[in-house]
């Protein structure tokens, strides 16, 4: 009887340990809004477009436009970030059902949305040709070398998240707390991709922007198991081992 009680005790301890450990590994979802967002273009390399909308376009005839977004990660344990993505809100509906976007990131490269231009944006370089995007790969990292495919027509006000797997790894290994993204098209296209900046109060049709429309970094944090959870796991493991031996 004592042995059976012992078995029951350790089996219950094992179950409690496993349950506690599962709870400790539950994730916490978070949203971090951008500190800066802007639209810049090679056609006007010394101009800043800091209004309600930023546009991505890669047109060899007359334009090469980028959306730039900056985040301050101070206070975030970057090594615990998982499932990260860049979320934006469509300022204008896109009827083109397929967009293949270029997504680049920079680490520790600061800029100010009030005066940054194509010429001064870290990670870009002006080469005078609309047929080349002009990214500076000594500063910018290509997070989606084949492009990030966005499929389906996007209605005005739709929130779209760009979340290549490489983004999480990039954040985990950052050396600073300043993270920026550069978004354009992967290949030549006469289409556009228009997103609402944090300054926007209305969408293209005039309706109010939805709550949380600002460009945002969305991610989960993987919690660190508490010492009590680890201790319970050890107790449960001993119980399971004893049960096998008995």
PDB file of C-alpha atoms in Angstrom:
ATOM      1  CA  UNK A   1       0.000   0.000   0.000  1.00  0.00           C
ATOM      2  CA  UNK A   2       2.819   2.367   0.833  1.00  0.00           C
ATOM      3  CA  UNK A   3       4.452   1.595  -2.489  1.00  0.00           C
ATOM      4  CA  UNK A   4       1.241   2.278  -4.351  1.00  0.00           C
ATOM      5  CA  UNK A   5       0.815   5.546  -2.513  1.00  0.00           C
ATOM      6  CA  UNK A   6       4.365   6.432  -3.442  1.00  0.00           C
ATOM      7  CA  UNK A   7       3.659   5.705  -7.055  1.00  0.00           C
ATOM      8  CA  UNK A   8       0.531   7.840  -6.968  1.00  0.00           C
ATOM      9  CA  UNK A   9       2.407  10.686  -5.283  1.00  0.00           C
ATOM     10  CA  UNK A  10       5.195  10.790  -7.824  1.00  0.00           C
ATOM     11  CA  UNK A  11       2.831  10.393 -10.756  1.00  0.00           C
ATOM     12  CA  UNK A  12       0.831  13.391  -9.546  1.00  0.00           C
ATOM     13  CA  UNK A  13       4.091  15.344  -9.094  1.00  0.00           C
ATOM     14  CA  UNK A  14       5.112  14.512 -12.636  1.00  0.00           C
ATOM     15  CA  UNK A  15       1.769  15.695 -13.990  1.00  0.00           C
ATOM     16  CA  UNK A  16       2.003  18.920 -11.993  1.00  0.00           C
ATOM     17  CA  UNK A  17       5.536  19.533 -13.245  1.00  0.00           C
ATOM     18  CA  UNK A  18       4.581  19.031 -16.871  1.00  0.00           C
ATOM     19  CA  UNK A  19       1.516  21.251 -16.507  1.00  0.00           C
ATOM     20  CA  UNK A  20       3.577  23.990 -14.859  1.00  0.00           C
ATOM     21  CA  UNK A  21       6.282  23.799 -17.494  1.00  0.00           C
ATOM     22  CA  UNK A  22       3.752  24.057 -20.317  1.00  0.00           C
ATOM     23  CA  UNK A  23       2.302  27.175 -18.665  1.00  0.00           C
ATOM     24  CA  UNK A  24       5.780  28.638 -18.292  1.00  0.00           C
ATOM     25  CA  UNK A  25       6.394  28.203 -22.016  1.00  0.00           C
ATOM     26  CA  UNK A  26       3.220  30.024 -23.110  1.00  0.00           C
ATOM     27  CA  UNK A  27       4.022  33.049 -25.241  1.00  0.00           C
ATOM     28  CA  UNK A  28       3.167  36.696 -24.798  1.00  0.00           C
ATOM     29  CA  UNK A  29       2.014  38.565 -27.931  1.00  0.00           C
ATOM     30  CA  UNK A  30       3.201  42.150 -28.326  1.00  0.00           C
ATOM     31  CA  UNK A  31       2.834  45.081 -30.713  1.00  0.00           C
ATOM     32  CA  UNK A  32       5.473  47.809 -31.026  1.00  0.00           C
ATOM     33  CA  UNK A  33       4.552  50.868 -33.089  1.00  0.00           C
ATOM     34  CA  UNK A  34       7.059  52.648 -35.309  1.00  0.00           C
ATOM     35  CA  UNK A  35       8.912  55.738 -34.133  1.00  0.00           C
ATOM     36  CA  UNK A  36       9.476  56.904 -37.736  1.00  0.00           C
ATOM     37  CA  UNK A  37       7.912  56.084 -41.107  1.00  0.00           C
ATOM     38  CA  UNK A  38       8.373  57.759 -44.454  1.00  0.00           C
ATOM     39  CA  UNK A  39       8.136  57.371 -48.210  1.00  0.00           C
ATOM     40  CA  UNK A  40      11.232  58.142 -50.314  1.00  0.00           C
ATOM     41  CA  UNK A  41      11.976  57.907 -54.025  1.00  0.00           C
ATOM     42  CA  UNK A  42      14.995  57.929 -56.283  1.00  0.00           C
ATOM     43  CA  UNK A  43      13.245  60.263 -58.719  1.00  0.00           C
ATOM     44  CA  UNK A  44      13.447  62.974 -56.030  1.00  0.00           C
ATOM     45  CA  UNK A  45      16.557  61.867 -54.101  1.00  0.00           C
ATOM     46  CA  UNK A  46      16.749  64.975 -51.934  1.00  0.00           C
ATOM     47  CA  UNK A  47      13.068  65.181 -50.970  1.00  0.00           C
ATOM     48  CA  UNK A  48      11.141  63.811 -47.992  1.00  0.00           C
ATOM     49  CA  UNK A  49       7.537  62.601 -48.243  1.00  0.00           C
ATOM     50  CA  UNK A  50       6.366  62.571 -44.639  1.00  0.00           C
ATOM     51  CA  UNK A  51       2.597  62.666 -45.001  1.00  0.00           C
ATOM     52  CA  UNK A  52      -0.292  60.239 -44.591  1.00  0.00           C
ATOM     53  CA  UNK A  53       0.889  57.571 -46.997  1.00  0.00           C
ATOM     54  CA  UNK A  54       4.103  55.844 -48.021  1.00  0.00           C
ATOM     55  CA  UNK A  55       4.393  54.027 -51.343  1.00  0.00           C
ATOM     56  CA  UNK A  56       6.401  51.076 -52.626  1.00  0.00           C
ATOM     57  CA  UNK A  57       6.996  51.007 -56.389  1.00  0.00           C
ATOM     58  CA  UNK A  58       9.768  49.762 -58.661  1.00  0.00           C
ATOM     59  CA  UNK A  59       9.210  51.156 -62.131  1.00  0.00           C
ATOM     60  CA  UNK A  60      12.197  51.359 -64.478  1.00  0.00           C
ATOM     61  CA  UNK A  61      10.560  54.130 -66.521  1.00  0.00           C
ATOM     62  CA  UNK A  62      10.058  56.857 -63.970  1.00  0.00           C
ATOM     63  CA  UNK A  63      10.201  55.786 -60.328  1.00  0.00           C
ATOM     64  CA  UNK A  64      11.870  53.749 -57.616  1.00  0.00           C
ATOM     65  CA  UNK A  65      10.003  54.241 -54.334  1.00  0.00           C
ATOM     66  CA  UNK A  66      10.598  52.801 -50.878  1.00  0.00           C
ATOM     67  CA  UNK A  67       8.681  52.599 -47.617  1.00  0.00           C
ATOM     68  CA  UNK A  68      10.975  53.069 -44.618  1.00  0.00           C
ATOM     69  CA  UNK A  69       9.951  52.203 -41.046  1.00  0.00           C
ATOM     70  CA  UNK A  70      11.996  52.510 -37.845  1.00  0.00           C
ATOM     71  CA  UNK A  71      11.536  50.915 -34.383  1.00  0.00           C
ATOM     72  CA  UNK A  72      13.123  51.395 -30.967  1.00  0.00           C
ATOM     73  CA  UNK A  73      13.577  47.989 -29.290  1.00  0.00           C
ATOM     74  CA  UNK A  74      14.866  49.378 -25.990  1.00  0.00           C
ATOM     75  CA  UNK A  75      13.667  47.222 -23.098  1.00  0.00           C
ATOM     76  CA  UNK A  76      12.901  44.182 -25.271  1.00  0.00           C
ATOM     77  CA  UNK A  77      14.876  40.974 -24.784  1.00  0.00           C
ATOM     78  CA  UNK A  78      15.612  40.412 -28.454  1.00  0.00           C
ATOM     79  CA  UNK A  79      16.839  36.864 -27.864  1.00  0.00           C
ATOM     80  CA  UNK A  80      13.321  35.872 -26.739  1.00  0.00           C
ATOM     81  CA  UNK A  81      11.488  37.311 -29.764  1.00  0.00           C
ATOM     82  CA  UNK A  82       9.685  34.724 -31.887  1.00  0.00           C
ATOM     83  CA  UNK A  83       7.239  34.870 -34.819  1.00  0.00           C
ATOM     84  CA  UNK A  84       8.106  38.478 -35.704  1.00  0.00           C
ATOM     85  CA  UNK A  85       6.475  40.396 -38.531  1.00  0.00           C
ATOM     86  CA  UNK A  86       6.108  43.918 -39.926  1.00  0.00           C
ATOM     87  CA  UNK A  87       2.439  44.947 -39.988  1.00  0.00           C
ATOM     88  CA  UNK A  88       1.130  47.785 -42.127  1.00  0.00           C
ATOM     89  CA  UNK A  89      -2.323  49.102 -43.042  1.00  0.00           C
ATOM     90  CA  UNK A  90      -3.291  49.626 -46.661  1.00  0.00           C
ATOM     91  CA  UNK A  91      -4.016  53.311 -47.268  1.00  0.00           C
ATOM     92  CA  UNK A  92      -5.515  52.528 -50.648  1.00  0.00           C
ATOM     93  CA  UNK A  93      -6.978  49.292 -51.980  1.00  0.00           C
ATOM     94  CA  UNK A  94      -4.842  47.253 -54.353  1.00  0.00           C
ATOM     95  CA  UNK A  95      -6.627  45.452 -57.156  1.00  0.00           C
ATOM     96  CA  UNK A  96      -3.503  43.619 -58.298  1.00  0.00           C
ATOM     97  CA  UNK A  97      -3.816  40.179 -56.726  1.00  0.00           C
ATOM     98  CA  UNK A  98      -0.117  39.434 -56.434  1.00  0.00           C
ATOM     99  CA  UNK A  99       2.655  41.558 -54.953  1.00  0.00           C
ATOM    100  CA  UNK A 100       6.207  40.319 -54.534  1.00  0.00           C
ATOM    101  CA  UNK A 101       7.866  42.694 -52.094  1.00  0.00           C
ATOM    102  CA  UNK A 102      11.507  43.301 -51.267  1.00  0.00           C
ATOM    103  CA  UNK A 103      12.158  43.537 -47.516  1.00  0.00           C
ATOM    104  CA  UNK A 104      15.478  44.757 -46.107  1.00  0.00           C
ATOM    105  CA  UNK A 105      16.527  45.465 -42.511  1.00  0.00           C
ATOM    106  CA  UNK A 106      19.242  47.572 -40.882  1.00  0.00           C
ATOM    107  CA  UNK A 107      20.648  47.331 -37.362  1.00  0.00           C
ATOM    108  CA  UNK A 108      21.716  50.477 -35.491  1.00  0.00           C
ATOM    109  CA  UNK A 109      21.212  52.864 -38.435  1.00  0.00           C
ATOM    110  CA  UNK A 110      19.218  55.839 -37.133  1.00  0.00           C
ATOM    111  CA  UNK A 111      17.343  58.395 -39.230  1.00  0.00           C
ATOM    112  CA  UNK A 112      14.719  61.095 -38.758  1.00  0.00           C
ATOM    113  CA  UNK A 113      11.465  61.021 -40.722  1.00  0.00           C
ATOM    114  CA  UNK A 114      11.361  64.831 -40.845  1.00  0.00           C
ATOM    115  CA  UNK A 115      14.424  65.168 -43.055  1.00  0.00           C
ATOM    116  CA  UNK A 116      15.612  61.789 -44.365  1.00  0.00           C
ATOM    117  CA  UNK A 117      15.815  61.424 -48.159  1.00  0.00           C
ATOM    118  CA  UNK A 118      16.690  58.681 -50.627  1.00  0.00           C
ATOM    119  CA  UNK A 119      20.227  60.058 -50.642  1.00  0.00           C
ATOM    120  CA  UNK A 120      20.595  59.936 -46.857  1.00  0.00           C
ATOM    121  CA  UNK A 121      18.605  56.798 -45.953  1.00  0.00           C
ATOM    122  CA  UNK A 122      20.937  54.178 -44.427  1.00  0.00           C
ATOM    123  CA  UNK A 123      20.872  51.057 -46.573  1.00  0.00           C
ATOM    124  CA  UNK A 124      20.145  52.792 -49.881  1.00  0.00           C
ATOM    125  CA  UNK A 125      22.453  54.353 -52.419  1.00  0.00           C
ATOM    126  CA  UNK A 126      21.589  56.667 -55.289  1.00  0.00           C
ATOM    127  CA  UNK A 127      22.883  55.267 -58.579  1.00  0.00           C
ATOM    128  CA  UNK A 128      20.862  57.394 -60.995  1.00  0.00           C
ATOM    129  CA  UNK A 129      19.066  54.430 -62.533  1.00  0.00           C
ATOM    130  CA  UNK A 130      15.415  53.566 -61.909  1.00  0.00           C
ATOM    131  CA  UNK A 131      16.127  50.072 -63.276  1.00  0.00           C
ATOM    132  CA  UNK A 132      18.079  49.186 -60.119  1.00  0.00           C
ATOM    133  CA  UNK A 133      16.769  49.474 -56.577  1.00  0.00           C
ATOM    134  CA  UNK A 134      20.077  50.780 -55.230  1.00  0.00           C
ATOM    135  CA  UNK A 135      20.264  49.046 -51.853  1.00  0.00           C
ATOM    136  CA  UNK A 136      23.581  49.127 -49.979  1.00  0.00           C
ATOM    137  CA  UNK A 137      24.196  45.528 -48.908  1.00  0.00           C
ATOM    138  CA  UNK A 138      27.079  46.547 -46.663  1.00  0.00           C
ATOM    139  CA  UNK A 139      24.406  48.066 -44.379  1.00  0.00           C
ATOM    140  CA  UNK A 140      21.087  46.475 -45.334  1.00  0.00           C
ATOM    141  CA  UNK A 141      20.270  42.770 -44.995  1.00  0.00           C
ATOM    142  CA  UNK A 142      17.926  41.177 -47.510  1.00  0.00           C
ATOM    143  CA  UNK A 143      15.360  39.286 -45.415  1.00  0.00           C
ATOM    144  CA  UNK A 144      13.568  37.791 -48.420  1.00  0.00           C
ATOM    145  CA  UNK A 145      16.076  37.205 -51.250  1.00  0.00           C
ATOM    146  CA  UNK A 146      13.352  35.903 -53.571  1.00  0.00           C
ATOM    147  CA  UNK A 147      10.839  38.477 -52.389  1.00  0.00           C
ATOM    148  CA  UNK A 148       7.955  38.159 -49.941  1.00  0.00           C
ATOM    149  CA  UNK A 149       4.783  37.228 -51.793  1.00  0.00           C
ATOM    150  CA  UNK A 150       1.571  38.995 -50.814  1.00  0.00           C
ATOM    151  CA  UNK A 151      -1.323  37.364 -52.637  1.00  0.00           C
ATOM    152  CA  UNK A 152      -4.920  38.417 -53.016  1.00  0.00           C
ATOM    153  CA  UNK A 153      -6.431  41.843 -53.500  1.00  0.00           C
ATOM    154  CA  UNK A 154      -6.037  44.057 -50.431  1.00  0.00           C
ATOM    155  CA  UNK A 155      -8.939  46.332 -49.601  1.00  0.00           C
ATOM    156  CA  UNK A 156      -8.395  49.776 -48.168  1.00  0.00           C
ATOM    157  CA  UNK A 157      -7.840  49.499 -44.412  1.00  0.00           C
ATOM    158  CA  UNK A 158      -6.587  45.903 -44.587  1.00  0.00           C
ATOM    159  CA  UNK A 159      -3.720  45.096 -42.236  1.00  0.00           C
ATOM    160  CA  UNK A 160      -0.966  43.079 -43.904  1.00  0.00           C
ATOM    161  CA  UNK A 161       1.955  41.420 -42.117  1.00  0.00           C
ATOM    162  CA  UNK A 162       5.305  40.653 -43.730  1.00  0.00           C
ATOM    163  CA  UNK A 163       6.865  37.860 -41.693  1.00  0.00           C
ATOM    164  CA  UNK A 164       9.651  35.927 -43.399  1.00  0.00           C
ATOM    165  CA  UNK A 165      11.308  33.442 -41.034  1.00  0.00           C
ATOM    166  CA  UNK A 166      14.617  35.275 -41.361  1.00  0.00           C
ATOM    167  CA  UNK A 167      13.150  38.338 -39.595  1.00  0.00           C
ATOM    168  CA  UNK A 168      12.978  36.632 -36.207  1.00  0.00           C
ATOM    169  CA  UNK A 169      16.552  35.364 -36.527  1.00  0.00           C
ATOM    170  CA  UNK A 170      17.712  38.834 -37.514  1.00  0.00           C
ATOM    171  CA  UNK A 171      16.153  40.398 -34.408  1.00  0.00           C
ATOM    172  CA  UNK A 172      17.555  37.652 -32.153  1.00  0.00           C
ATOM    173  CA  UNK A 173      21.072  38.554 -33.316  1.00  0.00           C
ATOM    174  CA  UNK A 174      20.836  42.358 -33.381  1.00  0.00           C
ATOM    175  CA  UNK A 175      23.626  44.311 -31.679  1.00  0.00           C
ATOM    176  CA  UNK A 176      21.622  47.533 -31.169  1.00  0.00           C
ATOM    177  CA  UNK A 177      18.073  48.579 -30.270  1.00  0.00           C
ATOM    178  CA  UNK A 178      17.389  50.460 -33.521  1.00  0.00           C
ATOM    179  CA  UNK A 179      15.676  48.368 -36.183  1.00  0.00           C
ATOM    180  CA  UNK A 180      14.651  49.724 -39.577  1.00  0.00           C
ATOM    181  CA  UNK A 181      12.903  48.182 -42.560  1.00  0.00           C
ATOM    182  CA  UNK A 182      13.039  49.152 -46.215  1.00  0.00           C
ATOM    183  CA  UNK A 183      10.177  47.896 -48.386  1.00  0.00           C
ATOM    184  CA  UNK A 184       9.929  48.015 -52.160  1.00  0.00           C
ATOM    185  CA  UNK A 185       9.124  45.634 -55.023  1.00  0.00           C
ATOM    186  CA  UNK A 186      11.326  42.621 -55.722  1.00  0.00           C
ATOM    187  CA  UNK A 187      11.079  43.042 -59.489  1.00  0.00           C
ATOM    188  CA  UNK A 188       9.987  45.712 -61.949  1.00  0.00           C
ATOM    189  CA  UNK A 189       6.293  46.536 -61.758  1.00  0.00           C
ATOM    190  CA  UNK A 190       4.076  49.430 -62.750  1.00  0.00           C
ATOM    191  CA  UNK A 191       1.895  48.815 -59.700  1.00  0.00           C
ATOM    192  CA  UNK A 192       2.044  50.497 -56.304  1.00  0.00           C
ATOM    193  CA  UNK A 193       1.648  49.388 -52.690  1.00  0.00           C
ATOM    194  CA  UNK A 194       0.319  52.208 -50.530  1.00  0.00           C
ATOM    195  CA  UNK A 195       0.407  52.024 -46.728  1.00  0.00           C
ATOM    196  CA  UNK A 196      -0.880  54.435 -44.108  1.00  0.00           C
ATOM    197  CA  UNK A 197       1.800  56.136 -42.052  1.00  0.00           C
ATOM    198  CA  UNK A 198       1.364  56.938 -38.366  1.00  0.00           C
ATOM    199  CA  UNK A 199       0.481  60.519 -39.393  1.00  0.00           C
ATOM    200  CA  UNK A 200      -2.588  59.355 -41.328  1.00  0.00           C
ATOM    201  CA  UNK A 201      -5.995  60.289 -39.974  1.00  0.00           C
ATOM    202  CA  UNK A 202      -7.995  59.119 -43.006  1.00  0.00           C
ATOM    203  CA  UNK A 203      -7.669  56.452 -45.674  1.00  0.00           C
ATOM    204  CA  UNK A 204      -7.759  57.216 -49.397  1.00  0.00           C
ATOM    205  CA  UNK A 205     -11.575  57.195 -49.571  1.00  0.00           C
ATOM    206  CA  UNK A 206     -11.790  59.627 -46.667  1.00  0.00           C
ATOM    207  CA  UNK A 207     -12.915  57.193 -43.961  1.00  0.00           C
ATOM    208  CA  UNK A 208     -11.132  57.285 -40.621  1.00  0.00           C
ATOM    209  CA  UNK A 209      -8.098  55.053 -40.190  1.00  0.00           C
ATOM    210  CA  UNK A 210      -8.738  51.930 -38.079  1.00  0.00           C
ATOM    211  CA  UNK A 211      -7.355  51.656 -34.565  1.00  0.00           C
ATOM    212  CA  UNK A 212      -3.729  50.523 -34.543  1.00  0.00           C
ATOM    213  CA  UNK A 213      -3.216  51.469 -38.182  1.00  0.00           C
ATOM    214  CA  UNK A 214       0.371  52.624 -37.597  1.00  0.00           C
ATOM    215  CA  UNK A 215       3.223  50.498 -38.961  1.00  0.00           C
ATOM    216  CA  UNK A 216       4.056  48.024 -36.229  1.00  0.00           C
ATOM    217  CA  UNK A 217       6.420  45.249 -35.271  1.00  0.00           C
ATOM    218  CA  UNK A 218       4.300  42.322 -34.094  1.00  0.00           C
ATOM    219  CA  UNK A 219       5.932  39.437 -32.259  1.00  0.00           C
ATOM    220  CA  UNK A 220       5.689  36.919 -29.464  1.00  0.00           C
ATOM    221  CA  UNK A 221       8.036  36.630 -26.495  1.00  0.00           C
ATOM    222  CA  UNK A 222       9.090  33.194 -25.330  1.00  0.00           C
ATOM    223  CA  UNK A 223       9.087  33.365 -21.503  1.00  0.00           C
ATOM    224  CA  UNK A 224      11.945  32.033 -19.428  1.00  0.00           C
ATOM    225  CA  UNK A 225      10.751  29.103 -17.257  1.00  0.00           C
ATOM    226  CA  UNK A 226      10.678  30.030 -13.573  1.00  0.00           C
ATOM    227  CA  UNK A 227      13.029  28.134 -11.203  1.00  0.00           C
ATOM    228  CA  UNK A 228      10.015  26.553  -9.474  1.00  0.00           C
ATOM    229  CA  UNK A 229       8.916  25.080 -12.797  1.00  0.00           C
ATOM    230  CA  UNK A 230      12.333  23.550 -13.347  1.00  0.00           C
ATOM    231  CA  UNK A 231      12.316  22.126  -9.819  1.00  0.00           C
ATOM    232  CA  UNK A 232       8.889  20.608 -10.349  1.00  0.00           C
ATOM    233  CA  UNK A 233      10.042  19.092 -13.609  1.00  0.00           C
ATOM    234  CA  UNK A 234      12.930  17.480 -11.764  1.00  0.00           C
ATOM    235  CA  UNK A 235      10.581  16.116  -9.108  1.00  0.00           C
ATOM    236  CA  UNK A 236       8.222  14.789 -11.722  1.00  0.00           C
ATOM    237  CA  UNK A 237      11.089  13.188 -13.606  1.00  0.00           C
ATOM    238  CA  UNK A 238      12.237  11.382 -10.468  1.00  0.00           C
ATOM    239  CA  UNK A 239       8.699  10.190  -9.900  1.00  0.00           C
ATOM    240  CA  UNK A 240       8.410   8.806 -13.408  1.00  0.00           C
ATOM    241  CA  UNK A 241      11.778   7.109 -13.046  1.00  0.00           C
ATOM    242  CA  UNK A 242      10.764   5.503  -9.738  1.00  0.00           C
ATOM    243  CA  UNK A 243       7.489   4.359 -11.233  1.00  0.00           C
ATOM    244  CA  UNK A 244       9.355   2.617 -14.058  1.00  0.00           C
ATOM    245  CA  UNK A 245      11.670   0.907 -11.609  1.00  0.00           C
ATOM    246  CA  UNK A 246       8.755  -0.301  -9.502  1.00  0.00           C
TER     247      UNK A 246
END
